[in-house]
Amino acid sequence: GAGVSQSPSNKVTEKGKDVELRCDPISGHTALYWYRQSLGQGLEFLIYFQGNSAPDKSGLPSDRFSAERTGGSVSTLTIQRTQQEDSAVYLCASSLRASKVETQYFGPGTRLLVL
Amino acid sequence: AQSVTQLDSHVSVSEGTPVLLRCNYSSSYSPSLFWYVQHPNKGLQLLLKYTSAATLVKGINGFEAEFKKSETSFHLTKPSAHMSDAAEYFCVVSGRSGGGADGLTFGKGTHLIIQP
């Protein structure tokens, strides 16, 4: 079946612009996660959704970052006023439900470059 | 809070010899533990996971890992390395806070190099 998909696969933007990253989870998965992978910080958790609700937003690096999920499916991660330190690969994952025993399946990522 | 320490940033082995990638974890509750692999320019793929059932876990491509609570370790092994095993390996613990129902906590990764 179809896995997690993300778009765009690559995004180059200028400092100060806003960007939107999209994630399509596996059909039927109620939990959705966003992570960031960068050379300096490794893989870090940003936010997760159970259904359309995000119980904990404390992993978001700053208030320029926001995420939403509608219809229990597609999610968008928005970065406002991008900075060069936002350059990274943004990964999305989904699982059947938010539980420590469930496997998270990862998408291919969006590579963001802020010039 | 949960944390994971991968003891080697790089491991180099010859093709056909055993592989050992070391991982220690810290968790305030009974954790689930995972190993993911990332091949160059590819997405993260689950190798295996431990969720409080059998302590010896078998995964894909001949990999296995043993959960040792007394040593807080979850080392990854494979009896015989193959060239296709060259990749980045991540040891992962579930959750960032009590309960573990939220995001995963990743180790820094171990780069596995296979010498012909």
PDB file of C-alpha atoms in Angstrom:
ATOM      1  CA  GLY A   1       0.000   0.000   0.000  1.00  0.00           C
ATOM      2  CA  ALA A   2       0.962   3.633  -0.196  1.00  0.00           C
ATOM      3  CA  GLY A   3       3.378   4.912   2.399  1.00  0.00           C
ATOM      4  CA  VAL A   4       3.737   8.339   3.940  1.00  0.00           C
ATOM      5  CA  SER A   5       4.188  10.998   1.297  1.00  0.00           C
ATOM      6  CA  GLN A   6       5.596  14.503   1.666  1.00  0.00           C
ATOM      7  CA  SER A   7       5.705  17.490  -0.619  1.00  0.00           C
ATOM      8  CA  PRO A   8       7.633  19.238  -1.885  1.00  0.00           C
ATOM      9  CA  SER A   9      10.656  16.959  -1.859  1.00  0.00           C
ATOM     10  CA  ASN A  10      12.944  19.977  -2.040  1.00  0.00           C
ATOM     11  CA  LYS A  11      12.332  23.633  -1.246  1.00  0.00           C
ATOM     12  CA  VAL A  12      14.689  26.565  -1.651  1.00  0.00           C
ATOM     13  CA  THR A  13      13.530  29.843  -0.178  1.00  0.00           C
ATOM     14  CA  GLU A  14      14.904  33.218   0.769  1.00  0.00           C
ATOM     15  CA  LYS A  15      15.403  34.301   4.341  1.00  0.00           C
ATOM     16  CA  GLY A  16      12.267  35.946   5.690  1.00  0.00           C
ATOM     17  CA  LYS A  17       9.806  34.109   3.450  1.00  0.00           C
ATOM     18  CA  ASP A  18       7.120  31.730   4.725  1.00  0.00           C
ATOM     19  CA  VAL A  19       7.059  28.071   3.707  1.00  0.00           C
ATOM     20  CA  GLU A  20       4.468  25.313   3.946  1.00  0.00           C
ATOM     21  CA  LEU A  21       5.395  21.649   4.073  1.00  0.00           C
ATOM     22  CA  ARG A  22       2.796  18.960   3.510  1.00  0.00           C
ATOM     23  CA  CYS A  23       2.452  15.426   4.841  1.00  0.00           C
ATOM     24  CA  ASP A  24       0.032  12.722   3.723  1.00  0.00           C
ATOM     25  CA  PRO A  25      -0.027   9.881   6.273  1.00  0.00           C
ATOM     26  CA  ILE A  26      -0.783   6.239   5.639  1.00  0.00           C
ATOM     27  CA  SER A  27      -4.529   5.761   5.262  1.00  0.00           C
ATOM     28  CA  GLY A  28      -6.138   4.815   8.566  1.00  0.00           C
ATOM     29  CA  HIS A  29      -3.277   6.096  10.734  1.00  0.00           C
ATOM     30  CA  THR A  30      -4.649   8.381  13.415  1.00  0.00           C
ATOM     31  CA  ALA A  31      -1.302   9.606  14.754  1.00  0.00           C
ATOM     32  CA  LEU A  32       1.014  11.882  12.793  1.00  0.00           C
ATOM     33  CA  TYR A  33       4.452  13.202  13.768  1.00  0.00           C
ATOM     34  CA  TRP A  34       6.850  15.856  12.519  1.00  0.00           C
ATOM     35  CA  TYR A  35      10.619  15.659  13.010  1.00  0.00           C
ATOM     36  CA  ARG A  36      13.598  17.695  11.824  1.00  0.00           C
ATOM     37  CA  GLN A  37      16.943  16.251  10.781  1.00  0.00           C
ATOM     38  CA  SER A  38      19.932  18.558  10.642  1.00  0.00           C
ATOM     39  CA  LEU A  39      23.689  18.085  10.770  1.00  0.00           C
ATOM     40  CA  GLY A  40      24.112  19.922  14.038  1.00  0.00           C
ATOM     41  CA  GLN A  41      21.078  18.676  15.967  1.00  0.00           C
ATOM     42  CA  GLY A  42      20.509  15.176  14.585  1.00  0.00           C
ATOM     43  CA  LEU A  43      16.912  13.978  14.505  1.00  0.00           C
ATOM     44  CA  GLU A  44      14.618  15.976  16.758  1.00  0.00           C
ATOM     45  CA  PHE A  45      10.926  15.661  17.454  1.00  0.00           C
ATOM     46  CA  LEU A  46       8.774  18.704  16.704  1.00  0.00           C
ATOM     47  CA  ILE A  47       5.094  17.926  17.230  1.00  0.00           C
ATOM     48  CA  TYR A  48       2.544  15.138  17.011  1.00  0.00           C
ATOM     49  CA  PHE A  49      -1.160  14.859  16.321  1.00  0.00           C
ATOM     50  CA  GLN A  50      -3.653  12.350  17.594  1.00  0.00           C
ATOM     51  CA  GLY A  51      -6.523  12.904  15.190  1.00  0.00           C
ATOM     52  CA  ASN A  52      -6.652  16.653  14.612  1.00  0.00           C
ATOM     53  CA  SER A  53      -5.407  17.522  18.078  1.00  0.00           C
ATOM     54  CA  ALA A  54      -1.808  18.395  18.985  1.00  0.00           C
ATOM     55  CA  PRO A  55      -1.518  17.714  22.737  1.00  0.00           C
ATOM     56  CA  ASP A  56       2.038  19.010  23.105  1.00  0.00           C
ATOM     57  CA  LYS A  57       3.612  21.798  21.068  1.00  0.00           C
ATOM     58  CA  SER A  58       6.667  22.253  23.250  1.00  0.00           C
ATOM     59  CA  GLY A  59       8.970  20.579  20.716  1.00  0.00           C
ATOM     60  CA  LEU A  60       8.489  23.340  18.160  1.00  0.00           C
ATOM     61  CA  PRO A  61      11.758  25.354  18.043  1.00  0.00           C
ATOM     62  CA  SER A  62      10.141  28.797  18.043  1.00  0.00           C
ATOM     63  CA  ASP A  63       6.811  30.564  17.606  1.00  0.00           C
ATOM     64  CA  ARG A  64       7.600  30.899  13.893  1.00  0.00           C
ATOM     65  CA  PHE A  65       6.724  27.215  13.585  1.00  0.00           C
ATOM     66  CA  SER A  66       3.143  25.997  13.514  1.00  0.00           C
ATOM     67  CA  ALA A  67       1.345  22.886  12.346  1.00  0.00           C
ATOM     68  CA  GLU A  68      -2.180  21.848  11.697  1.00  0.00           C
ATOM     69  CA  ARG A  69      -4.038  18.743  10.702  1.00  0.00           C
ATOM     70  CA  THR A  70      -7.507  18.694   9.283  1.00  0.00           C
ATOM     71  CA  GLY A  71      -9.901  15.831   8.657  1.00  0.00           C
ATOM     72  CA  GLY A  72      -7.605  13.505  10.577  1.00  0.00           C
ATOM     73  CA  SER A  73      -5.442  13.121   7.506  1.00  0.00           C
ATOM     74  CA  VAL A  74      -3.174  15.657   5.780  1.00  0.00           C
ATOM     75  CA  SER A  75      -0.957  17.858   7.910  1.00  0.00           C
ATOM     76  CA  THR A  76       0.926  21.047   7.068  1.00  0.00           C
ATOM     77  CA  LEU A  77       3.948  22.422   8.876  1.00  0.00           C
ATOM     78  CA  THR A  78       4.354  26.161   8.380  1.00  0.00           C
ATOM     79  CA  ILE A  79       7.512  28.106   9.039  1.00  0.00           C
ATOM     80  CA  GLN A  80       7.098  31.872   9.035  1.00  0.00           C
ATOM     81  CA  ARG A  81       9.896  34.349   8.386  1.00  0.00           C
ATOM     82  CA  THR A  82      12.373  31.590   7.643  1.00  0.00           C
ATOM     83  CA  GLN A  83      15.924  31.833   8.956  1.00  0.00           C
ATOM     84  CA  GLN A  84      19.060  30.116   7.694  1.00  0.00           C
ATOM     85  CA  GLU A  85      19.114  27.888  10.774  1.00  0.00           C
ATOM     86  CA  ASP A  86      15.773  26.433   9.629  1.00  0.00           C
ATOM     87  CA  SER A  87      17.604  24.657   6.789  1.00  0.00           C
ATOM     88  CA  ALA A  88      17.141  20.942   7.413  1.00  0.00           C
ATOM     89  CA  VAL A  89      15.252  17.868   6.260  1.00  0.00           C
ATOM     90  CA  TYR A  90      11.736  17.830   7.685  1.00  0.00           C
ATOM     91  CA  LEU A  91      10.389  14.326   8.198  1.00  0.00           C
ATOM     92  CA  CYS A  92       6.835  13.223   8.738  1.00  0.00           C
ATOM     93  CA  ALA A  93       5.771   9.900  10.238  1.00  0.00           C
ATOM     94  CA  SER A  94       2.474   8.229  10.975  1.00  0.00           C
ATOM     95  CA  SER A  95       1.298   5.330  13.145  1.00  0.00           C
ATOM     96  CA  LEU A  96      -1.980   3.540  13.756  1.00  0.00           C
ATOM     97  CA  ARG A  97      -2.385   5.417  17.029  1.00  0.00           C
ATOM     98  CA  ALA A  98      -0.277   7.460  19.428  1.00  0.00           C
ATOM     99  CA  SER A  99       1.236   4.735  21.563  1.00  0.00           C
ATOM    100  CA  LYS A 100       4.753   3.811  22.596  1.00  0.00           C
ATOM    101  CA  VAL A 101       4.354   0.333  21.124  1.00  0.00           C
ATOM    102  CA  GLU A 102       3.224   1.423  17.672  1.00  0.00           C
ATOM    103  CA  THR A 103       5.700   1.616  14.815  1.00  0.00           C
ATOM    104  CA  GLN A 104       6.102   5.019  13.235  1.00  0.00           C
ATOM    105  CA  TYR A 105       6.442   4.909   9.434  1.00  0.00           C
ATOM    106  CA  PHE A 106       8.459   7.723   7.931  1.00  0.00           C
ATOM    107  CA  GLY A 107       8.072   9.643   4.723  1.00  0.00           C
ATOM    108  CA  PRO A 108      10.987  10.590   2.431  1.00  0.00           C
ATOM    109  CA  GLY A 109      11.244  14.083   3.873  1.00  0.00           C
ATOM    110  CA  THR A 110      11.294  17.647   2.557  1.00  0.00           C
ATOM    111  CA  ARG A 111      14.743  19.148   2.200  1.00  0.00           C
ATOM    112  CA  LEU A 112      14.513  22.851   3.035  1.00  0.00           C
ATOM    113  CA  LEU A 113      17.277  25.289   2.153  1.00  0.00           C
ATOM    114  CA  VAL A 114      17.004  28.873   3.333  1.00  0.00           C
ATOM    115  CA  LEU A 115      19.333  31.250   1.496  1.00  0.00           C
TER     116      LEU A 115
ATOM    117  CA  ALA B   1      13.005  12.313  30.272  1.00  0.00           C
ATOM    118  CA  GLN B   2      14.233   9.708  27.845  1.00  0.00           C
ATOM    119  CA  SER B   3      17.654   9.634  26.248  1.00  0.00           C
ATOM    120  CA  VAL B   4      19.664   7.378  23.985  1.00  0.00           C
ATOM    121  CA  THR B   5      23.426   7.096  23.645  1.00  0.00           C
ATOM    122  CA  GLN B   6      24.965   5.417  20.654  1.00  0.00           C
ATOM    123  CA  LEU B   7      28.462   4.644  21.735  1.00  0.00           C
ATOM    124  CA  ASP B   8      30.137   4.736  18.309  1.00  0.00           C
ATOM    125  CA  SER B   9      29.651   7.407  15.671  1.00  0.00           C
ATOM    126  CA  HIS B  10      31.360   5.188  13.059  1.00  0.00           C
ATOM    127  CA  VAL B  11      31.843   1.421  12.835  1.00  0.00           C
ATOM    128  CA  SER B  12      33.855  -0.246  10.087  1.00  0.00           C
ATOM    129  CA  VAL B  13      33.755  -4.012   9.457  1.00  0.00           C
ATOM    130  CA  SER B  14      34.771  -6.308   6.637  1.00  0.00           C
ATOM    131  CA  GLU B  15      32.144  -7.990   4.510  1.00  0.00           C
ATOM    132  CA  GLY B  16      31.212 -11.367   5.998  1.00  0.00           C
ATOM    133  CA  THR B  17      32.258 -10.465   9.578  1.00  0.00           C
ATOM    134  CA  PRO B  18      29.912  -9.773  12.513  1.00  0.00           C
ATOM    135  CA  VAL B  19      28.382  -6.371  13.147  1.00  0.00           C
ATOM    136  CA  LEU B  20      27.854  -4.842  16.605  1.00  0.00           C
ATOM    137  CA  LEU B  21      26.281  -1.405  17.038  1.00  0.00           C
ATOM    138  CA  ARG B  22      26.024  -0.330  20.657  1.00  0.00           C
ATOM    139  CA  CYS B  23      23.184   1.571  22.286  1.00  0.00           C
ATOM    140  CA  ASN B  24      22.409   2.546  25.868  1.00  0.00           C
ATOM    141  CA  TYR B  25      19.176   4.175  26.926  1.00  0.00           C
ATOM    142  CA  SER B  26      17.759   6.050  29.868  1.00  0.00           C
ATOM    143  CA  SER B  27      14.046   5.983  30.586  1.00  0.00           C
ATOM    144  CA  SER B  28      11.843   6.899  33.510  1.00  0.00           C
ATOM    145  CA  TYR B  29       9.364   4.175  32.619  1.00  0.00           C
ATOM    146  CA  SER B  30       9.277   0.862  30.786  1.00  0.00           C
ATOM    147  CA  PRO B  31      10.293   1.911  27.287  1.00  0.00           C
ATOM    148  CA  SER B  32       9.785   0.662  23.794  1.00  0.00           C
ATOM    149  CA  LEU B  33      13.023   0.602  21.840  1.00  0.00           C
ATOM    150  CA  PHE B  34      13.611   0.636  18.102  1.00  0.00           C
ATOM    151  CA  TRP B  35      16.410   0.468  15.575  1.00  0.00           C
ATOM    152  CA  TYR B  36      15.899   2.384  12.341  1.00  0.00           C
ATOM    153  CA  VAL B  37      18.191   2.394   9.305  1.00  0.00           C
ATOM    154  CA  GLN B  38      18.695   5.223   6.828  1.00  0.00           C
ATOM    155  CA  HIS B  39      20.420   4.495   3.537  1.00  0.00           C
ATOM    156  CA  PRO B  40      21.914   7.426   1.614  1.00  0.00           C
ATOM    157  CA  ASN B  41      19.172   9.661   0.222  1.00  0.00           C
ATOM    158  CA  LYS B  42      16.519   7.255   1.447  1.00  0.00           C
ATOM    159  CA  GLY B  43      13.892   7.441   4.175  1.00  0.00           C
ATOM    160  CA  LEU B  44      14.058   5.902   7.636  1.00  0.00           C
ATOM    161  CA  GLN B  45      13.160   2.226   7.724  1.00  0.00           C
ATOM    162  CA  LEU B  46      12.334   0.193  10.822  1.00  0.00           C
ATOM    163  CA  LEU B  47      14.738  -2.690  11.435  1.00  0.00           C
ATOM    164  CA  LEU B  48      13.213  -4.058  14.627  1.00  0.00           C
ATOM    165  CA  LYS B  49      11.462  -3.056  17.841  1.00  0.00           C
ATOM    166  CA  TYR B  50      11.190  -4.135  21.477  1.00  0.00           C
ATOM    167  CA  THR B  51       7.893  -3.575  23.280  1.00  0.00           C
ATOM    168  CA  SER B  52       8.237  -5.595  26.530  1.00  0.00           C
ATOM    169  CA  ALA B  53       7.689  -9.041  25.032  1.00  0.00           C
ATOM    170  CA  ALA B  54      10.701 -11.257  24.218  1.00  0.00           C
ATOM    171  CA  THR B  55      13.990  -9.600  25.113  1.00  0.00           C
ATOM    172  CA  LEU B  56      15.723 -10.955  21.988  1.00  0.00           C
ATOM    173  CA  VAL B  57      14.188  -9.290  19.001  1.00  0.00           C
ATOM    174  CA  LYS B  58      14.714 -10.375  15.416  1.00  0.00           C
ATOM    175  CA  GLY B  59      14.378  -7.889  12.610  1.00  0.00           C
ATOM    176  CA  ILE B  60      14.740  -7.630   8.875  1.00  0.00           C
ATOM    177  CA  ASN B  61      17.865  -8.482   6.871  1.00  0.00           C
ATOM    178  CA  GLY B  62      19.299 -10.769   9.563  1.00  0.00           C
ATOM    179  CA  PHE B  63      19.604  -8.118  12.278  1.00  0.00           C
ATOM    180  CA  GLU B  64      18.691  -8.758  15.888  1.00  0.00           C
ATOM    181  CA  ALA B  65      18.923  -6.893  19.183  1.00  0.00           C
ATOM    182  CA  GLU B  66      18.771  -7.882  22.826  1.00  0.00           C
ATOM    183  CA  PHE B  67      17.081  -5.782  25.490  1.00  0.00           C
ATOM    184  CA  LYS B  68      19.075  -5.911  28.736  1.00  0.00           C
ATOM    185  CA  LYS B  69      17.334  -3.986  31.471  1.00  0.00           C
ATOM    186  CA  SER B  70      20.138  -4.467  34.016  1.00  0.00           C
ATOM    187  CA  GLU B  71      22.610  -2.875  31.598  1.00  0.00           C
ATOM    188  CA  THR B  72      20.108  -0.429  30.055  1.00  0.00           C
ATOM    189  CA  SER B  73      21.369  -1.578  26.659  1.00  0.00           C
ATOM    190  CA  PHE B  74      19.839  -2.480  23.324  1.00  0.00           C
ATOM    191  CA  HIS B  75      22.760  -3.427  21.088  1.00  0.00           C
ATOM    192  CA  LEU B  76      22.197  -4.323  17.433  1.00  0.00           C
ATOM    193  CA  THR B  77      23.973  -7.313  15.919  1.00  0.00           C
ATOM    194  CA  LYS B  78      24.252  -9.222  12.671  1.00  0.00           C
ATOM    195  CA  PRO B  79      26.325 -12.381  12.212  1.00  0.00           C
ATOM    196  CA  SER B  80      27.655 -11.566   8.759  1.00  0.00           C
ATOM    197  CA  ALA B  81      27.846  -8.111   7.194  1.00  0.00           C
ATOM    198  CA  HIS B  82      26.832  -7.482   3.611  1.00  0.00           C
ATOM    199  CA  MET B  83      27.853  -4.560   1.427  1.00  0.00           C
ATOM    200  CA  SER B  84      24.202  -3.462   1.290  1.00  0.00           C
ATOM    201  CA  ASP B  85      24.245  -2.946   5.082  1.00  0.00           C
ATOM    202  CA  ALA B  86      26.305   0.233   4.699  1.00  0.00           C
ATOM    203  CA  ALA B  87      24.044   2.966   6.091  1.00  0.00           C
ATOM    204  CA  GLU B  88      23.276   5.149   9.115  1.00  0.00           C
ATOM    205  CA  TYR B  89      21.683   3.330  12.050  1.00  0.00           C
ATOM    206  CA  PHE B  90      19.612   5.011  14.740  1.00  0.00           C
ATOM    207  CA  CYS B  91      18.742   3.638  18.162  1.00  0.00           C
ATOM    208  CA  VAL B  92      15.444   5.101  19.299  1.00  0.00           C
ATOM    209  CA  VAL B  93      13.403   5.168  22.505  1.00  0.00           C
ATOM    210  CA  SER B  94       9.701   5.881  22.606  1.00  0.00           C
ATOM    211  CA  GLY B  95       8.438   9.093  24.076  1.00  0.00           C
ATOM    212  CA  ARG B  96      10.016  12.179  25.515  1.00  0.00           C
ATOM    213  CA  SER B  97       8.121  12.213  28.769  1.00  0.00           C
ATOM    214  CA  GLY B  98       6.187   9.840  30.983  1.00  0.00           C
ATOM    215  CA  GLY B  99       3.819   7.594  29.077  1.00  0.00           C
ATOM    216  CA  GLY B 100       5.740   7.538  25.835  1.00  0.00           C
ATOM    217  CA  ALA B 101       2.779   8.191  23.599  1.00  0.00           C
ATOM    218  CA  ASP B 102       4.389  11.113  21.912  1.00  0.00           C
ATOM    219  CA  GLY B 103       7.444  11.535  19.727  1.00  0.00           C
ATOM    220  CA  LEU B 104      10.476   9.319  19.462  1.00  0.00           C
ATOM    221  CA  THR B 105      13.862  10.223  20.934  1.00  0.00           C
ATOM    222  CA  PHE B 106      16.694   9.392  18.533  1.00  0.00           C
ATOM    223  CA  GLY B 107      20.335   8.654  19.195  1.00  0.00           C
ATOM    224  CA  LYS B 108      22.966  10.556  17.218  1.00  0.00           C
ATOM    225  CA  GLY B 109      23.374   7.652  14.805  1.00  0.00           C
ATOM    226  CA  THR B 110      26.133   5.177  13.919  1.00  0.00           C
ATOM    227  CA  HIS B 111      27.582   5.213  10.445  1.00  0.00           C
ATOM    228  CA  LEU B 112      28.270   1.614   9.387  1.00  0.00           C
ATOM    229  CA  ILE B 113      30.994   1.129   6.809  1.00  0.00           C
ATOM    230  CA  ILE B 114      31.489  -2.220   5.095  1.00  0.00           C
ATOM    231  CA  GLN B 115      34.936  -2.948   3.721  1.00  0.00           C
ATOM    232  CA  PRO B 116      35.112  -5.327   0.745  1.00  0.00           C
TER     233      PRO B 116
END
